[in-house]
Each structure stands twice: as structure tokens, then as C-alpha cells.
Amino acid sequence: MAAGLDQNAVILRGRSDGIAIEIASGRWEDLLQLLSHRLEQTDGFFAGGYVVVDVGTRQLNEAEVDLLGRVLASYALQPGLVRTTDERTFQAALALGIPCAHIGLDGSVINEAMPAQADDNTFPFFVYRGSLRSGQQLYRHEHIMIMGDVNPGAQVASNGDILIWGRLRGLAHAGVEGNLNAIIAALDLDPVQLRIGTVVAAGQSGQPLQPGQTTANGPRWGAARTADRRPEIARLVNGRLLIETWDDVKTTGAPLLKRRRA
Amino acid sequence: MTATIITVTSGKGGVGKTTTTANIAAALALANQRVITVDGDIGLRNLDLVLGLENRIVYDLIDVVEGRCSLTQALVRDQRAPALWLLPAAQTRDKTDITTDQMIRVCTALRQYADYILIDSPAGIEHGFQNSIAPADRVLIVTTSDVSALRDADKVIYLLERDWRKPPGLVINRYNARLAQKGEMRTIDDVLDILAIDLLGVVPEDPNIVLASDRGTPAVYDPKIQTAQAYYNIAQRVLGNNVPLMRFSTGSFLTNLFGR
């Protein structure tokens, strides 16, 4: 036991479907030791249950969040949701693929990323609220749903589909692990590069313009917003990447939407 | 009353951080604020040149940190404004010669002498950038509307949100309204569409501003440079006053009149 640590620094509460853990301030290693001690006392009662961990305002890096995951794993528990008010902690949990929620100081949800309710017929969905900026990366095994923009320089990758309720102007890679049925869809599909499985296609945005030339949508992603943009869907047809507007898919591509019940 | 610390940064180099820092600082000083500028670019100091104070430097930031002089001894006064000082960087040393803690301590100690402290951050996102960001209450991102500057600014905003939780404001520099209107360059709206942060001001492209910096006289000191109004407006917005965006001449009438 860590000496000098408030015994109430780690609080365990039972829930109907598992357990809620609240971690107050203190040294992270000491707190995890205390948590470990508490879980020991439950004698495996919550094993396999749903775990919500509230880490408060603390700023944690990837290694520290990972340590939390390991402590829980040693008691046959999985972090079902990490709640934090800290953006850095949120990003760390995100990078580790742990469902997480970024909570404002007023208790409102700023950002959340979690696998949506899965049933037997579908891949689970991973929902990300917010925009991805240059240098930011999101990689998930599940389908990804982004409610926001993917800016140039940002990367998003999934083994399933990638749906973007916003503009895709960075790099999107669907079916990273070889799923050739994956699709990429966005309200405004203007990527630097698209990849599905092993097929790579350069976006219009990546092409150099001739001096004085502007594209149909203006100079790259600049004036595109004023042009007539429609929701588009990219998929593989005979090994080539095909991009169609939603209107075309809706009328002729019904099989696309019904395919695959893997 | 203690000072508000504002760091001016951009990610990419050469977009006008130093010129922007010098002009906003001078504009704030002319609005009767006590202002201290700090050059965070140790080893590649420029702010003293743009402010025209190079010849009066005796001590620098590293001398303060290493105890060779007091904080106030190192401050160089700009006589053209009521209350404007520069804390110069060392030209002979390196970014790693000062730790983040030391930078925070120096800036905290400076707070009692000023209303605003402006830190001119080096380009990049490494140690020097982090040292400049750490003490900041607010961050100003300077960008031009070209593709590389925007890409880097976007990354810096991401880092600020992720690691620092400092609210950034945006200054669009060297804005060419004529090219934007012709659809050949991004407009202000296009830039804001990508970066999605608060806009503090737009500085039009004007060779006079560049020349003024080159001569060591920030453009706001020269009444003949009309575009310097942009900096006065930014200073007013920093002070919390609501000022409408400048109107940009896009050619026709003014161009014909002045032939540029």
C-alpha cells in the first residue's frame, strides 16, 4: 500500500452492468496501486463487467493510460469508457483505442469516441466527434464515423468503412487489413489521397496545377467550399477505385449498400 | 495588475511572426499600454532588428537566466513609444540553453512591469516553441494564406489544443485581396474554414510594411503606411474592443489612383 495516500482517492461504485471507478488526485502509480488493492478486495465479483473510469482533470500520456488498462486487465476487466476533462488524456486514450469521453468542466460532453452498440450482423462503429487537424491520426479496427472535418495532413484509417459527416481533405484508408469491400464516404470528398485495401488513388487536391490554372473547384481545398460539392462515396470496382456521387449510388448502386454480412 | 502574456507563433518560418510581434507590441504601446516584448528565438534573434534596438543591447535573456544581470538591466527601452521594452535573446547561444521552467520564471517575474508581454516564438514545434508557449496566457497564430503555412498552422493549433489548452487567435498576414477575389488565392473565409479558430485580424500584403521592418521602424510608427491600421485594429481587439475588419481595396479605384 502506498503510504500517505487518502484511502478515498479511489472510489469503486457498483453499477447494474459493472462498475464505476473514480480516481482523485495523487501520484498515478500510487493511485493505481490503491486501485489494484481495491479490486483485490472485490474478489473477482465484477470480472467481465463494464467499467467506467473517471480520471478527472488529470493529464495522462499514452503510457499512463496503458498502465490503467493493464491493472484492470489483471482483474479480468476492460476499460469500457474513460472519462476525462483533459484533452491530452482524451487523445492518449484515443491513441490506445480505448473508448473515451472528453468532458467539459461544466459536465457537458465535448468530444467522445466509442464503439457504438454492436449487434451480431454488423461491424461495430467507432464514433469520433470533432475535427481531425494536421498531424492528427485516428486508427481503428472498427468502422469509423467522424462528425467533423478531416483536415489536410490528418490521417484516418479503419479496417471497415470510413464515414465522414464533414469534409475529407486529408488521407483516408479504409480496409487497412485487406478488407476490399470497405467504402469511404464524405459530405465533401476532396482528399489528398484515398486508399482502400492495397489500392491507392491520388486525390485532385494532390495534383500540381499549371501556372495560372485553377481547378473546377478553385485552387485546391481553398475555394472548394463555394463550388457545388455533393456527398460522394468511394469503393473498389474490379480493383480500381471508383468515386460516385450519392445520387448515382442511390439509384444504381443499391447492391453496394446491401453487400456483405460478414 | 499583472500582465497578460501573449505568444506569437506560426509553425512555419517566414510568415511574419517577428514583424507581427513588433507591430502589435508598438500599437499596444501607442494605446498607452505598458508592453514588454520577449525574443524567444535564442540563437537566431531578429526582434531587436525589426524594432531597431540592436545597437542598444547590453544583456540578454540568457544573461538573466544565468545570473549575470538583473531582469530590469536586460530590458531595452524603445524611446518612440510611451512604454515599450525588449528583452533580447542571445545570438551566440542555443535554444537548449534555457529550460521551460526558467522561461516561465523569467516571464512570471516580468508580469509586474507591464500590461502585456509579447513573446516572439521561433518557427517549428520543438524546444524553442515549447519554451515560448509554456508561459503564455493567450496564443496568436500568424499564417499567410498559402498551403504550407496553413498546414503548419493547423498542426500548431492541434498541438495547442492537445498539450497546452491555450486559446489561439488567428492573424492572417500578407493577405492579397485582389488574388482572393479573382479566385486564384484562398479568401479569408477559406482560411477560417480550415483553421476554425477566432480571427484577430488580417494584415494586407504591402511592401511598405516589409521595408519598414527592414529599416528597424515598425510600420505602426510611420503615419504614411496606411496598411499599418491593421495592426492598430489587432491591438484594439487584443484589448477586448470590438473593431470591424478593414475593407480591402481589390484594385480598380485605388489602384488606378495610386498606380499599384
Short mmCIF file of C-alpha atoms in Angstrom, two decimals:
data_model
loop_
_atom_site.label_atom_id
_atom_site.label_comp_id
_atom_site.label_asym_id
_atom_site.label_seq_id
_atom_site.Cartn_x
_atom_site.Cartn_y
_atom_site.Cartn_z
CA MET A 1 0.00 0.00 0.00
CA ALA A 2 1.21 3.48 -0.79
CA ALA A 3 1.69 5.43 2.39
CA GLY A 4 0.21 8.88 2.87
CA LEU A 5 -2.44 8.47 0.19
CA ASP A 6 -6.06 9.27 1.03
CA GLN A 7 -7.86 5.93 1.06
CA ASN A 8 -10.81 7.63 -0.62
CA ALA A 9 -8.68 8.72 -3.56
CA VAL A 10 -10.01 5.72 -5.46
CA ILE A 11 -13.75 5.10 -5.21
CA LEU A 12 -15.47 2.00 -6.58
CA ARG A 13 -19.18 2.02 -7.21
CA GLY A 14 -21.24 -0.92 -8.40
CA ARG A 15 -23.47 -0.42 -11.44
CA SER A 16 -26.17 -2.69 -12.76
CA ASP A 17 -23.88 -3.72 -15.63
CA GLY A 18 -20.49 -3.43 -13.97
CA ILE A 19 -18.50 -0.90 -12.04
CA ALA A 20 -17.69 2.83 -11.92
CA ILE A 21 -14.27 3.93 -10.73
CA GLU A 22 -13.45 7.49 -9.71
CA ILE A 23 -9.81 8.43 -9.30
CA ALA A 24 -8.95 11.63 -7.36
CA SER A 25 -5.63 13.45 -7.26
CA GLY A 26 -2.30 11.95 -6.26
CA ARG A 27 0.65 10.19 -7.80
CA TRP A 28 -0.60 7.99 -10.65
CA GLU A 29 1.45 4.95 -9.67
CA ASP A 30 0.23 5.14 -6.05
CA LEU A 31 -3.36 5.52 -7.20
CA LEU A 32 -3.11 2.50 -9.48
CA GLN A 33 -1.66 0.51 -6.61
CA LEU A 34 -4.59 1.56 -4.45
CA LEU A 35 -7.00 0.66 -7.27
CA SER A 36 -5.33 -2.72 -7.57
CA HIS A 37 -5.75 -3.22 -3.82
CA ARG A 38 -9.44 -2.30 -4.01
CA LEU A 39 -10.08 -4.63 -6.93
CA GLU A 40 -8.34 -7.39 -4.98
CA GLN A 41 -10.94 -6.96 -2.23
CA THR A 42 -13.85 -7.40 -4.65
CA ASP A 43 -12.66 -10.95 -5.18
CA GLY A 44 -13.41 -11.03 -8.88
CA PHE A 45 -17.04 -10.09 -8.32
CA PHE A 46 -17.05 -7.64 -11.24
CA ALA A 47 -14.97 -9.77 -13.61
CA GLY A 48 -16.02 -9.31 -17.21
CA GLY A 49 -18.22 -6.34 -16.32
CA TYR A 50 -18.46 -2.93 -17.92
CA VAL A 51 -16.03 -0.43 -16.40
CA VAL A 52 -16.34 3.35 -16.43
CA VAL A 53 -13.21 5.13 -15.21
CA ASP A 54 -13.36 8.83 -14.36
CA VAL A 55 -9.84 10.21 -14.18
CA GLY A 56 -10.95 13.81 -13.60
CA THR A 57 -8.77 16.72 -14.63
CA ARG A 58 -5.55 14.71 -14.61
CA GLN A 59 -3.29 14.88 -17.67
CA LEU A 60 -2.14 11.40 -18.68
CA ASN A 61 0.07 10.24 -21.52
CA GLU A 62 -0.30 7.03 -23.51
CA ALA A 63 1.96 5.00 -21.18
CA GLU A 64 -0.04 6.04 -18.11
CA VAL A 65 -3.40 5.22 -19.67
CA ASP A 66 -1.96 1.91 -20.83
CA LEU A 67 -0.90 1.16 -17.25
CA LEU A 68 -4.51 1.67 -16.13
CA GLY A 69 -5.64 -0.77 -18.81
CA ARG A 70 -3.15 -3.36 -17.57
CA VAL A 71 -4.23 -3.05 -13.95
CA LEU A 72 -7.86 -3.58 -15.00
CA ALA A 73 -6.89 -6.46 -17.29
CA SER A 74 -5.17 -8.27 -14.43
CA TYR A 75 -8.61 -8.46 -12.76
CA ALA A 76 -10.31 -9.60 -15.96
CA LEU A 77 -11.79 -6.14 -16.50
CA GLN A 78 -11.70 -3.97 -19.62
CA PRO A 79 -11.99 -0.20 -19.64
CA GLY A 80 -15.44 0.32 -21.17
CA LEU A 81 -15.14 4.11 -21.02
CA VAL A 82 -12.55 6.57 -19.80
CA ARG A 83 -13.99 9.92 -18.79
CA THR A 84 -11.64 12.90 -18.61
CA THR A 85 -11.77 16.68 -18.66
CA ASP A 86 -8.29 16.78 -20.16
CA GLU A 87 -7.75 16.94 -23.91
CA ARG A 88 -4.32 15.29 -23.71
CA THR A 89 -5.68 12.35 -21.73
CA PHE A 90 -8.52 12.03 -24.20
CA GLN A 91 -6.05 11.86 -27.08
CA ALA A 92 -3.92 9.30 -25.23
CA ALA A 93 -6.90 7.00 -24.64
CA LEU A 94 -7.94 7.54 -28.25
CA ALA A 95 -4.50 6.54 -29.50
CA LEU A 96 -4.76 3.31 -27.48
CA GLY A 97 -8.19 2.59 -28.91
CA ILE A 98 -9.91 2.85 -25.54
CA PRO A 99 -13.42 4.30 -25.72
CA CYS A 100 -13.23 7.70 -24.12
CA ALA A 101 -15.17 10.86 -23.47
CA HIS A 102 -13.81 14.38 -23.13
CA ILE A 103 -15.97 16.15 -20.57
CA GLY A 104 -16.14 19.92 -20.09
CA LEU A 105 -15.71 21.41 -16.63
CA ASP A 106 -19.46 22.03 -16.64
CA GLY A 107 -20.09 18.33 -17.14
CA SER A 108 -21.08 18.54 -20.80
CA VAL A 109 -19.58 16.15 -23.34
CA ILE A 110 -17.11 17.98 -25.61
CA ASN A 111 -15.91 15.00 -27.56
CA GLU A 112 -16.50 11.31 -27.42
CA ALA A 113 -15.09 8.37 -29.25
CA MET A 114 -16.56 4.97 -28.68
CA PRO A 115 -17.68 1.84 -30.44
CA ALA A 116 -21.40 2.24 -30.96
CA GLN A 117 -23.72 -0.52 -29.85
CA ALA A 118 -22.83 -3.60 -31.87
CA ASP A 119 -25.24 -6.32 -32.88
CA ASP A 120 -24.40 -9.67 -34.43
CA ASN A 121 -24.89 -8.59 -38.03
CA THR A 122 -22.69 -5.53 -38.19
CA PHE A 123 -19.18 -4.43 -37.55
CA PRO A 124 -19.12 -2.13 -34.55
CA PHE A 125 -18.85 1.57 -35.31
CA PHE A 126 -16.35 3.90 -33.76
CA VAL A 127 -17.75 7.40 -33.45
CA TYR A 128 -15.49 10.43 -33.27
CA ARG A 129 -16.99 13.85 -32.64
CA GLY A 130 -14.77 16.73 -33.68
CA SER A 131 -12.36 17.57 -36.46
CA LEU A 132 -9.00 15.96 -37.11
CA ARG A 133 -6.28 18.54 -37.65
CA SER A 134 -2.98 18.32 -39.50
CA GLY A 135 -0.74 15.75 -37.79
CA GLN A 136 -3.63 14.04 -36.02
CA GLN A 137 -4.19 10.34 -36.58
CA LEU A 138 -7.12 8.01 -35.96
CA TYR A 139 -6.73 4.26 -36.46
CA ARG A 140 -9.42 1.75 -35.58
CA HIS A 141 -10.28 -1.83 -36.40
CA GLU A 142 -13.98 -0.96 -36.49
CA HIS A 143 -15.84 1.22 -38.98
CA ILE A 144 -15.20 4.88 -38.28
CA MET A 145 -17.80 7.61 -38.17
CA ILE A 146 -16.42 11.14 -37.89
CA MET A 147 -18.68 14.06 -37.13
CA GLY A 148 -16.39 16.83 -38.25
CA ASP A 149 -13.77 17.62 -40.87
CA VAL A 150 -10.60 15.70 -41.67
CA ASN A 151 -8.14 18.48 -42.48
CA PRO A 152 -5.18 18.23 -44.88
CA GLY A 153 -2.30 16.49 -43.12
CA ALA A 154 -4.60 14.40 -40.91
CA GLN A 155 -4.93 10.64 -41.35
CA VAL A 156 -7.81 8.30 -40.66
CA ALA A 157 -7.65 4.53 -41.11
CA SER A 158 -10.09 1.70 -40.43
CA ASN A 159 -10.41 -1.93 -41.36
CA GLY A 160 -14.03 -1.22 -42.15
CA ASP A 161 -15.76 1.77 -43.69
CA ILE A 162 -14.99 5.41 -43.08
CA LEU A 163 -17.94 7.75 -43.00
CA ILE A 164 -17.32 11.44 -42.59
CA TRP A 165 -20.10 13.86 -41.82
CA GLY A 166 -17.98 16.77 -42.93
CA ARG A 167 -15.13 17.42 -45.35
CA LEU A 168 -12.43 14.91 -46.10
CA ARG A 169 -9.32 16.80 -47.14
CA GLY A 170 -6.63 14.63 -45.57
CA LEU A 171 -5.79 10.97 -46.10
CA ALA A 172 -8.34 8.19 -45.58
CA HIS A 173 -7.52 4.48 -45.69
CA ALA A 174 -10.45 2.06 -45.44
CA GLY A 175 -9.95 -1.69 -45.18
CA VAL A 176 -6.37 -1.35 -43.93
CA GLU A 177 -6.14 -5.01 -43.07
CA GLY A 178 -7.22 -6.05 -46.55
CA ASN A 179 -10.98 -5.61 -46.48
CA LEU A 180 -11.67 -4.82 -50.16
CA ASN A 181 -15.38 -4.27 -49.53
CA ALA A 182 -14.73 -1.20 -47.45
CA ILE A 183 -16.01 2.19 -48.58
CA ILE A 184 -15.16 5.79 -47.85
CA ALA A 185 -17.91 8.37 -47.84
CA ALA A 186 -17.95 12.07 -47.04
CA LEU A 187 -20.19 15.07 -47.47
CA ASP A 188 -17.31 16.66 -49.35
CA LEU A 189 -14.76 14.20 -50.66
CA ASP A 190 -11.66 16.21 -51.52
CA PRO A 191 -8.80 14.10 -50.15
CA VAL A 192 -5.08 14.33 -50.69
CA GLN A 193 -5.10 10.57 -51.12
CA LEU A 194 -7.61 7.74 -50.82
CA ARG A 195 -6.75 4.12 -50.07
CA ILE A 196 -8.96 1.08 -49.93
CA GLY A 197 -7.17 -2.15 -49.07
CA THR A 198 -3.95 -2.01 -51.08
CA VAL A 199 -5.28 0.31 -53.78
CA VAL A 200 -4.02 3.86 -53.64
CA ALA A 201 -5.51 6.80 -55.53
CA ALA A 202 -4.21 10.35 -55.57
CA GLY A 203 -6.86 12.97 -54.94
CA GLN A 204 -7.39 16.04 -57.09
CA SER A 205 -6.01 18.07 -54.22
CA GLY A 206 -2.62 16.46 -54.55
CA GLN A 207 -2.09 17.37 -58.19
CA PRO A 208 0.10 20.32 -59.01
CA LEU A 209 -1.63 22.96 -61.07
CA GLN A 210 -0.19 24.63 -64.13
CA PRO A 211 0.71 28.28 -63.65
CA GLY A 212 -2.45 30.35 -63.78
CA GLN A 213 -4.68 27.27 -63.81
CA THR A 214 -7.42 26.74 -61.28
CA THR A 215 -9.38 23.54 -60.83
CA ALA A 216 -13.12 23.32 -61.23
CA ASN A 217 -13.26 23.91 -57.51
CA GLY A 218 -10.73 26.71 -57.37
CA PRO A 219 -7.21 26.44 -56.04
CA ARG A 220 -7.17 23.13 -54.14
CA TRP A 221 -9.21 22.96 -50.97
CA GLY A 222 -9.44 26.72 -50.87
CA ALA A 223 -12.38 27.80 -52.90
CA ALA A 224 -13.90 24.32 -52.97
CA ARG A 225 -16.42 25.35 -50.36
CA THR A 226 -18.08 27.78 -52.71
CA ALA A 227 -18.32 25.27 -55.54
CA ASP A 228 -21.07 22.77 -55.99
CA ARG A 229 -19.97 19.87 -53.80
CA ARG A 230 -22.04 16.74 -53.32
CA PRO A 231 -21.72 13.83 -50.93
CA GLU A 232 -19.62 11.12 -52.56
CA ILE A 233 -18.77 7.50 -51.96
CA ALA A 234 -15.53 5.76 -52.92
CA ARG A 235 -15.31 1.98 -53.36
CA LEU A 236 -13.35 -0.64 -55.29
CA VAL A 237 -14.74 -1.92 -58.58
CA ASN A 238 -12.58 -4.51 -60.37
CA GLY A 239 -9.53 -3.42 -58.45
CA ARG A 240 -9.95 0.25 -59.30
CA LEU A 241 -11.08 2.98 -57.02
CA LEU A 242 -14.38 4.45 -58.15
CA ILE A 243 -15.89 7.62 -56.77
CA GLU A 244 -19.56 8.29 -57.31
CA THR A 245 -21.93 10.91 -56.02
CA TRP A 246 -24.55 9.79 -53.57
CA ASP A 247 -27.29 10.48 -56.12
CA ASP A 248 -25.76 7.96 -58.54
CA VAL A 249 -25.20 5.35 -55.87
CA LYS A 250 -28.73 5.73 -54.61
CA THR A 251 -30.26 4.95 -58.00
CA THR A 252 -27.87 2.36 -59.40
CA GLY A 253 -25.71 1.15 -56.58
CA ALA A 254 -28.17 -0.45 -54.22
CA PRO A 255 -26.06 -3.63 -54.09
CA LEU A 256 -23.22 -1.53 -52.68
CA LEU A 257 -25.27 -0.68 -49.65
CA LYS A 258 -26.58 -4.20 -49.10
CA ARG A 259 -23.34 -6.10 -49.67
CA ARG A 260 -21.52 -8.09 -47.07
CA ARG A 261 -22.93 -9.60 -43.96
CA ALA A 262 -19.62 -10.99 -42.85
CA MET B 1 -2.41 44.49 -12.11
CA THR B 2 -0.25 41.88 -13.77
CA ALA B 3 0.49 41.43 -17.42
CA THR B 4 -1.21 39.19 -19.94
CA ILE B 5 1.36 37.04 -21.73
CA ILE B 6 0.71 36.56 -25.45
CA THR B 7 2.89 34.27 -27.54
CA VAL B 8 3.10 34.81 -31.29
CA THR B 9 3.79 31.62 -33.21
CA SER B 10 3.14 30.02 -36.60
CA GLY B 11 4.78 26.65 -37.11
CA LYS B 12 6.20 27.63 -40.47
CA GLY B 13 9.03 30.15 -40.67
CA GLY B 14 9.00 33.34 -42.68
CA VAL B 15 5.28 34.11 -42.43
CA GLY B 16 5.90 37.28 -40.44
CA LYS B 17 5.91 36.34 -36.75
CA THR B 18 8.57 38.86 -35.80
CA THR B 19 7.11 41.73 -37.82
CA THR B 20 3.68 40.98 -36.39
CA THR B 21 5.04 40.83 -32.83
CA ALA B 22 6.88 44.14 -33.22
CA ASN B 23 3.93 45.96 -34.75
CA ILE B 24 1.26 44.66 -32.36
CA ALA B 25 3.57 45.46 -29.43
CA ALA B 26 4.19 49.01 -30.70
CA ALA B 27 0.48 49.50 -31.45
CA LEU B 28 -0.42 48.37 -27.91
CA ALA B 29 2.25 50.71 -26.52
CA LEU B 30 0.84 53.61 -28.53
CA ALA B 31 -2.54 52.76 -27.00
CA ASN B 32 -0.93 53.61 -23.64
CA GLN B 33 -0.28 50.05 -22.51
CA ARG B 34 2.99 49.07 -20.86
CA VAL B 35 4.40 46.41 -23.18
CA ILE B 36 7.42 44.12 -22.95
CA THR B 37 8.46 42.06 -25.96
CA VAL B 38 10.49 38.91 -25.40
CA ASP B 39 12.52 37.34 -28.19
CA GLY B 40 12.08 33.58 -27.79
CA ASP B 41 14.26 32.77 -30.77
CA ILE B 42 17.56 32.17 -28.98
CA GLY B 43 20.44 31.76 -31.40
CA LEU B 44 18.56 33.41 -34.29
CA ARG B 45 17.39 36.63 -32.74
CA ASN B 46 15.58 39.08 -35.03
CA LEU B 47 13.11 41.04 -32.95
CA ASP B 48 15.79 43.58 -31.98
CA LEU B 49 16.47 44.29 -35.67
CA VAL B 50 12.83 44.81 -36.56
CA LEU B 51 12.38 47.08 -33.54
CA GLY B 52 15.62 48.88 -34.44
CA LEU B 53 17.14 48.31 -31.00
CA GLU B 54 20.13 46.14 -31.85
CA ASN B 55 22.77 48.75 -31.04
CA ARG B 56 21.46 49.34 -27.51
CA ILE B 57 21.54 45.73 -26.29
CA VAL B 58 23.88 45.09 -23.36
CA TYR B 59 22.48 41.99 -21.69
CA ASP B 60 20.11 39.29 -22.94
CA LEU B 61 17.70 36.58 -21.77
CA ILE B 62 20.49 34.06 -21.16
CA ASP B 63 22.42 36.60 -19.04
CA VAL B 64 19.30 36.99 -16.88
CA VAL B 65 18.84 33.23 -16.55
CA GLU B 66 22.48 32.64 -15.70
CA GLY B 67 22.55 35.49 -13.20
CA ARG B 68 24.94 37.91 -14.90
CA CYS B 69 22.46 40.78 -14.65
CA SER B 70 19.11 41.64 -13.15
CA LEU B 71 15.89 41.34 -15.12
CA THR B 72 15.41 45.10 -15.46
CA GLN B 73 19.01 45.63 -16.58
CA ALA B 74 18.43 43.43 -19.59
CA LEU B 75 15.34 45.33 -20.77
CA VAL B 76 15.97 47.70 -23.66
CA ARG B 77 13.61 50.68 -23.84
CA ASP B 78 12.11 51.79 -27.15
CA GLN B 79 12.06 55.63 -26.97
CA ARG B 80 9.46 56.03 -29.72
CA ALA B 81 6.60 54.72 -27.58
CA PRO B 82 5.48 55.72 -24.07
CA ALA B 83 6.31 52.35 -22.51
CA LEU B 84 7.78 49.62 -24.71
CA TRP B 85 10.70 47.37 -23.82
CA LEU B 86 12.53 44.46 -25.42
CA LEU B 87 14.05 41.51 -23.62
CA PRO B 88 16.51 40.35 -26.30
CA ALA B 89 17.53 36.77 -26.98
CA ALA B 90 21.18 35.73 -27.08
CA GLN B 91 22.57 35.43 -30.56
CA THR B 92 25.58 33.36 -29.53
CA ARG B 93 23.73 30.63 -27.69
CA ASP B 94 21.24 27.86 -28.34
CA LYS B 95 17.59 27.08 -27.61
CA THR B 96 18.64 24.30 -25.23
CA ASP B 97 20.49 26.82 -23.02
CA ILE B 98 17.23 27.74 -21.34
CA THR B 99 14.75 25.32 -19.77
CA THR B 100 10.98 25.66 -19.87
CA ASP B 101 10.95 26.30 -16.11
CA GLN B 102 13.48 29.11 -16.45
CA MET B 103 11.45 30.69 -19.26
CA ILE B 104 8.28 30.54 -17.14
CA ARG B 105 10.14 32.06 -14.17
CA VAL B 106 11.52 34.96 -16.22
CA CYS B 107 8.13 35.73 -17.76
CA THR B 108 6.35 35.48 -14.42
CA ALA B 109 8.86 37.93 -12.95
CA LEU B 110 8.23 40.31 -15.87
CA ARG B 111 4.47 40.38 -15.26
CA GLN B 112 4.68 43.13 -12.62
CA TYR B 113 6.35 45.58 -15.01
CA ALA B 114 3.84 45.50 -17.86
CA ASP B 115 0.25 45.22 -19.04
CA TYR B 116 1.15 42.99 -21.98
CA ILE B 117 4.11 40.71 -22.61
CA LEU B 118 4.54 39.53 -26.19
CA ILE B 119 6.77 36.54 -26.82
CA ASP B 120 8.12 36.08 -30.35
CA SER B 121 8.29 32.31 -30.78
CA PRO B 122 10.80 30.62 -33.08
CA ALA B 123 9.48 28.65 -36.05
CA GLY B 124 8.95 24.93 -35.61
CA ILE B 125 7.33 22.85 -32.87
CA GLU B 126 10.42 21.88 -30.92
CA HIS B 127 12.03 23.02 -27.67
CA GLY B 128 12.14 26.74 -28.52
CA PHE B 129 8.45 26.72 -29.48
CA GLN B 130 7.51 24.89 -26.30
CA ASN B 131 9.52 27.32 -24.17
CA SER B 132 7.67 30.20 -25.77
CA ILE B 133 4.24 28.62 -25.37
CA ALA B 134 4.63 27.43 -21.77
CA PRO B 135 4.33 30.86 -20.08
CA ALA B 136 1.55 32.13 -22.40
CA ASP B 137 -1.96 33.13 -21.35
CA ARG B 138 -3.01 33.51 -24.97
CA VAL B 139 -1.50 32.43 -28.27
CA LEU B 140 -1.57 34.28 -31.58
CA ILE B 141 -1.13 32.15 -34.67
CA VAL B 142 0.27 34.01 -37.65
CA THR B 143 -0.31 32.50 -41.07
CA THR B 144 -0.35 33.54 -44.68
CA SER B 145 -2.97 32.07 -46.96
CA ASP B 146 -0.58 29.72 -48.74
CA VAL B 147 -0.81 25.97 -48.47
CA SER B 148 2.29 25.21 -46.38
CA ALA B 149 1.67 27.97 -43.85
CA LEU B 150 -1.91 26.78 -43.36
CA ARG B 151 -0.87 23.15 -42.99
CA ASP B 152 1.66 24.06 -40.31
CA ALA B 153 -0.71 26.45 -38.55
CA ASP B 154 -3.32 23.67 -38.39
CA LYS B 155 -0.78 21.35 -36.77
CA VAL B 156 0.21 24.00 -34.23
CA ILE B 157 -3.45 24.55 -33.33
CA TYR B 158 -3.82 20.81 -32.85
CA LEU B 159 -0.77 20.75 -30.55
CA LEU B 160 -2.05 23.75 -28.59
CA GLU B 161 -5.41 22.06 -28.08
CA ARG B 162 -3.86 18.73 -27.18
CA ASP B 163 -0.94 19.66 -24.96
CA TRP B 164 -1.45 23.19 -23.76
CA ARG B 165 -5.14 24.07 -23.73
CA LYS B 166 -4.30 27.65 -24.66
CA PRO B 167 -6.94 29.54 -26.64
CA PRO B 168 -5.45 30.54 -30.01
CA GLY B 169 -6.35 33.63 -32.04
CA LEU B 170 -5.53 34.00 -35.70
CA VAL B 171 -3.73 36.71 -37.68
CA ILE B 172 -3.78 36.29 -41.46
CA ASN B 173 -0.69 38.01 -42.79
CA ARG B 174 0.18 39.31 -46.27
CA TYR B 175 -3.38 38.92 -47.45
CA ASN B 176 -3.79 39.68 -51.12
CA ALA B 177 -7.42 40.66 -51.55
CA ARG B 178 -7.08 41.07 -55.29
CA LEU B 179 -5.88 37.50 -55.90
CA ALA B 180 -8.50 36.19 -53.49
CA GLN B 181 -11.28 37.98 -55.30
CA LYS B 182 -10.10 36.64 -58.62
CA GLY B 183 -10.34 33.14 -57.14
CA GLU B 184 -6.63 32.47 -57.51
CA MET B 185 -5.82 32.53 -53.80
CA ARG B 186 -7.75 31.48 -50.71
CA THR B 187 -10.08 34.05 -49.22
CA ILE B 188 -10.31 34.87 -45.51
CA ASP B 189 -13.35 32.59 -45.32
CA ASP B 190 -11.43 29.70 -46.89
CA VAL B 191 -8.67 30.08 -44.31
CA LEU B 192 -11.12 30.23 -41.42
CA ASP B 193 -12.94 27.23 -42.87
CA ILE B 194 -9.82 25.11 -42.40
CA LEU B 195 -8.41 26.52 -39.19
CA ALA B 196 -11.73 27.19 -37.43
CA ILE B 197 -10.41 29.49 -34.69
CA ASP B 198 -11.10 33.12 -33.71
CA LEU B 199 -9.83 35.70 -36.19
CA LEU B 200 -7.97 38.61 -34.58
CA GLY B 201 -7.04 40.43 -37.72
CA VAL B 202 -5.97 40.46 -41.34
CA VAL B 203 -2.85 42.32 -42.48
CA PRO B 204 -2.85 43.15 -46.20
CA GLU B 205 0.16 42.43 -48.35
CA ASP B 206 2.17 45.65 -48.51
CA PRO B 207 5.83 46.03 -49.38
CA ASN B 208 5.94 49.14 -47.19
CA ILE B 209 5.45 47.01 -44.08
CA VAL B 210 8.35 44.78 -45.10
CA LEU B 211 10.55 47.78 -45.87
CA ALA B 212 9.68 49.43 -42.56
CA SER B 213 10.71 46.27 -40.67
CA ASP B 214 13.90 46.14 -42.67
CA ARG B 215 14.76 49.67 -41.55
CA GLY B 216 14.06 48.92 -37.91
CA THR B 217 10.96 51.09 -37.71
CA PRO B 218 7.79 49.08 -37.18
CA ALA B 219 5.15 50.17 -39.69
CA VAL B 220 2.82 51.49 -36.98
CA TYR B 221 5.33 54.30 -36.26
CA ASP B 222 5.11 55.53 -39.84
CA PRO B 223 1.93 57.57 -40.47
CA LYS B 224 2.44 57.24 -44.23
CA ILE B 225 1.84 53.48 -44.17
CA GLN B 226 -1.93 53.16 -44.25
CA THR B 227 -2.00 49.39 -44.04
CA ALA B 228 -0.49 49.68 -40.54
CA GLN B 229 -4.07 50.38 -39.45
CA ALA B 230 -4.47 46.60 -39.47
CA TYR B 231 -2.06 46.36 -36.51
CA TYR B 232 -3.88 49.10 -34.58
CA ASN B 233 -7.09 47.13 -35.11
CA ILE B 234 -5.50 43.90 -33.87
CA ALA B 235 -4.18 45.76 -30.81
CA GLN B 236 -7.69 47.06 -30.10
CA ARG B 237 -9.09 43.53 -30.39
CA VAL B 238 -6.39 42.24 -28.04
CA LEU B 239 -7.57 44.93 -25.60
CA GLY B 240 -11.06 43.47 -25.91
CA ASN B 241 -12.58 46.21 -28.07
CA ASN B 242 -14.80 45.36 -31.00
CA VAL B 243 -13.38 46.73 -34.24
CA PRO B 244 -14.80 45.78 -37.66
CA LEU B 245 -12.47 44.16 -40.19
CA MET B 246 -10.66 46.53 -42.55
CA ARG B 247 -12.04 46.89 -46.03
CA PHE B 248 -9.62 45.74 -48.65
CA SER B 249 -9.08 47.60 -51.85
CA THR B 250 -9.25 44.96 -54.54
CA GLY B 251 -7.98 47.03 -57.37
CA SER B 252 -9.99 49.31 -59.61
CA PHE B 253 -10.35 52.71 -57.99
CA LEU B 254 -7.43 52.90 -55.56
CA THR B 255 -5.09 51.03 -57.86
CA ASN B 256 -5.75 53.46 -60.63
CA LEU B 257 -5.33 56.35 -58.26
CA PHE B 258 -2.03 55.28 -56.74
CA GLY B 259 -0.80 53.08 -59.51
CA ARG B 260 -0.10 49.93 -57.55
#
